[in-house]
CSV table of C-alpha atoms in Angstrom, one decimal:
chain,number,residue,atom,x,y,z
A,25,UNK,CA,-190.9,27.5,-29.8
A,26,UNK,CA,-188.4,30.0,-31.2
A,27,UNK,CA,-187.5,33.0,-29.1
A,28,UNK,CA,-189.1,35.5,-31.6
A,29,UNK,CA,-192.5,33.7,-31.2
A,30,UNK,CA,-192.2,33.6,-27.4
A,31,UNK,CA,-191.4,37.3,-27.3
A,32,UNK,CA,-194.1,38.1,-29.8
A,33,UNK,CA,-196.9,36.4,-27.9
A,34,UNK,CA,-195.6,37.6,-24.5
A,35,UNK,CA,-195.8,41.1,-26.0
A,36,UNK,CA,-199.6,40.8,-26.0
A,37,UNK,CA,-199.6,40.7,-22.2
A,38,UNK,CA,-199.2,44.5,-21.6
A,39,UNK,CA,-202.1,45.1,-24.1
A,40,UNK,CA,-204.3,42.7,-22.2
A,41,UNK,CA,-203.2,44.2,-18.9
A,42,UNK,CA,-204.0,47.7,-20.1
A,43,UNK,CA,-207.5,46.8,-21.2
A,44,UNK,CA,-208.0,44.9,-17.9
A,45,UNK,CA,-206.9,47.9,-15.8
A,46,UNK,CA,-209.2,50.2,-17.7
A,47,UNK,CA,-212.2,47.8,-17.5
A,48,UNK,CA,-211.8,47.5,-13.7
A,49,UNK,CA,-211.0,51.2,-13.3
A,50,UNK,CA,-207.7,50.5,-11.7
A,51,UNK,CA,-204.3,52.0,-12.1
A,52,UNK,CA,-200.6,51.1,-11.6
A,53,UNK,CA,-197.7,53.5,-11.0
A,54,UNK,CA,-200.4,56.2,-11.3
A,55,UNK,CA,-201.1,55.2,-14.8
A,56,UNK,CA,-204.7,54.3,-15.9
A,57,UNK,CA,-205.2,51.3,-18.1
A,58,UNK,CA,-205.9,53.3,-21.2
A,59,UNK,CA,-202.8,55.4,-20.7
A,60,UNK,CA,-200.6,52.3,-20.2
A,61,UNK,CA,-202.2,50.8,-23.3
A,62,UNK,CA,-201.5,53.8,-25.5
A,63,UNK,CA,-197.9,54.2,-24.2
A,64,UNK,CA,-197.1,50.5,-24.8
A,65,UNK,CA,-198.9,50.5,-28.1
A,66,UNK,CA,-196.9,53.5,-29.4
A,67,UNK,CA,-193.6,51.8,-28.3
A,68,UNK,CA,-194.4,48.5,-30.1
A,69,UNK,CA,-195.6,50.4,-33.2
A,70,UNK,CA,-192.4,52.3,-33.3
A,71,UNK,CA,-190.5,49.0,-32.9
A,72,UNK,CA,-192.3,47.5,-35.9
A,73,UNK,CA,-191.7,50.6,-37.9
A,74,UNK,CA,-188.0,50.2,-37.2
A,75,UNK,CA,-188.0,46.8,-38.7
A,76,UNK,CA,-189.0,48.4,-42.0
A,77,UNK,CA,-186.0,50.7,-41.7
A,78,UNK,CA,-183.7,47.7,-41.1
A,79,UNK,CA,-185.3,45.8,-44.1
A,80,UNK,CA,-184.5,48.8,-46.3
A,81,UNK,CA,-180.9,49.0,-45.2
A,82,UNK,CA,-180.6,45.2,-45.7
A,83,UNK,CA,-181.4,45.8,-49.4
A,84,UNK,CA,-178.6,48.4,-49.8
A,85,UNK,CA,-181.0,51.3,-49.7
A,86,UNK,CA,-182.0,50.9,-53.3
A,87,UNK,CA,-184.6,53.5,-54.5
A,88,UNK,CA,-187.4,50.9,-54.5
A,89,UNK,CA,-186.9,50.6,-50.7
A,90,UNK,CA,-187.2,54.3,-50.1
A,91,UNK,CA,-190.9,53.7,-49.5
A,92,UNK,CA,-190.0,51.6,-46.5
A,93,UNK,CA,-187.8,54.3,-45.0
A,94,UNK,CA,-190.6,56.9,-45.5
A,95,UNK,CA,-193.3,54.5,-44.2
A,96,UNK,CA,-191.1,53.7,-41.2
A,97,UNK,CA,-190.7,57.3,-40.3
A,98,UNK,CA,-194.4,58.2,-40.8
A,99,UNK,CA,-195.6,55.4,-38.6
A,100,UNK,CA,-193.1,56.3,-35.9
A,101,UNK,CA,-194.3,59.9,-36.0
A,102,UNK,CA,-198.0,58.7,-35.8
A,103,UNK,CA,-197.0,56.7,-32.7
A,104,UNK,CA,-195.3,59.8,-31.2
A,105,UNK,CA,-198.3,62.1,-31.9
A,106,UNK,CA,-200.6,59.6,-30.2
A,107,UNK,CA,-198.6,60.0,-27.0
A,108,UNK,CA,-199.4,63.7,-27.1
A,109,UNK,CA,-203.1,63.5,-27.7
A,110,UNK,CA,-205.7,64.5,-25.1
A,111,UNK,CA,-208.2,62.0,-26.5
A,112,UNK,CA,-207.4,58.4,-25.7
A,113,UNK,CA,-210.1,57.3,-28.1
A,114,UNK,CA,-208.5,59.1,-31.0
A,115,UNK,CA,-205.1,57.9,-30.0
A,116,UNK,CA,-206.3,54.2,-29.8
A,117,UNK,CA,-208.0,54.6,-33.2
A,118,UNK,CA,-204.9,56.1,-34.9
A,119,UNK,CA,-202.7,53.4,-33.4
A,120,UNK,CA,-205.1,50.7,-34.7
A,121,UNK,CA,-205.0,52.2,-38.2
A,122,UNK,CA,-201.2,52.4,-38.1
A,123,UNK,CA,-200.9,48.7,-37.0
A,124,UNK,CA,-203.1,47.7,-39.9
A,125,UNK,CA,-201.2,49.9,-42.4
A,126,UNK,CA,-197.8,48.5,-41.3
A,127,UNK,CA,-199.1,45.0,-41.6
A,128,UNK,CA,-200.5,45.7,-45.1
A,129,UNK,CA,-197.2,47.3,-46.1
A,130,UNK,CA,-195.3,44.2,-44.9
A,131,UNK,CA,-197.8,41.9,-46.7
A,132,UNK,CA,-197.1,43.8,-50.0
A,133,UNK,CA,-193.3,43.4,-49.7
A,134,UNK,CA,-191.9,41.3,-52.5
A,135,UNK,CA,-191.8,37.6,-51.4
A,136,UNK,CA,-192.1,38.5,-47.7
A,137,UNK,CA,-194.6,35.8,-46.9
A,138,UNK,CA,-192.7,33.2,-48.8
A,139,UNK,CA,-189.3,34.1,-47.4
A,140,UNK,CA,-190.5,34.3,-43.8
A,141,UNK,CA,-193.7,32.1,-43.7
A,142,UNK,CA,-193.6,31.3,-39.9
A,143,UNK,CA,-192.9,34.9,-39.0
A,144,UNK,CA,-195.5,36.3,-41.3
A,145,UNK,CA,-198.1,33.8,-40.0
A,146,UNK,CA,-197.3,34.9,-36.4
A,147,UNK,CA,-197.4,38.6,-37.4
A,148,UNK,CA,-200.8,38.1,-39.0
A,149,UNK,CA,-202.2,36.5,-35.8
A,150,UNK,CA,-200.5,39.1,-33.5
A,151,UNK,CA,-201.9,41.9,-35.6
A,152,UNK,CA,-205.4,40.4,-35.4
A,153,UNK,CA,-205.2,40.1,-31.6
A,154,UNK,CA,-203.7,43.5,-31.1
A,155,UNK,CA,-206.3,45.1,-33.4
A,156,UNK,CA,-209.1,43.3,-31.5
A,157,UNK,CA,-207.6,44.7,-28.2
A,158,UNK,CA,-207.6,48.2,-29.6
A,159,UNK,CA,-211.2,47.8,-30.7
A,160,UNK,CA,-212.1,46.4,-27.3
A,161,UNK,CA,-210.5,49.4,-25.5
A,162,UNK,CA,-212.2,51.8,-27.9
A,163,UNK,CA,-215.5,50.1,-27.1
A,164,UNK,CA,-215.0,50.3,-23.4
A,165,UNK,CA,-214.2,54.0,-23.8
A,166,UNK,CA,-217.2,54.6,-25.9
A,167,UNK,CA,-219.6,52.5,-23.8
A,168,UNK,CA,-218.2,52.6,-20.2
A,169,UNK,CA,-221.3,50.8,-18.9
A,170,UNK,CA,-219.9,47.5,-20.4
A,171,UNK,CA,-216.8,47.8,-18.1
A,172,UNK,CA,-216.2,49.8,-14.9
A,173,UNK,CA,-213.9,52.4,-16.7
A,174,UNK,CA,-215.1,55.9,-17.2
């Protein structure tokens, strides 16, 4: 398995860990599961946004790729704002929306799926799993009686 796939799938572990900590009302390094989840999610989202920036530069910054630069910055700013929010539920919801938007944006890039079929397939699966974990955490926050979190 290529390194990018191993790293991609291993990157799911902190999301799962954050949901687990929240569900069992446990913390690590004085961080609750939901806080850990939001922190990690924002970092990964910013990383993904940075790949759009790199893709734009790879194409010599032509005007058609300005949308990628702007999208990259907007998504990174959304991630940053989520770190400042008092409401974990709103932060998790915004992060989920941003993950879906960045994937939709990547899917609309010219020939992206054809040029990078293995990567795109992996990104689709990772986005599905990460989205499901965001929904699961949001559900645990909304309905704490399903987990032990408050």
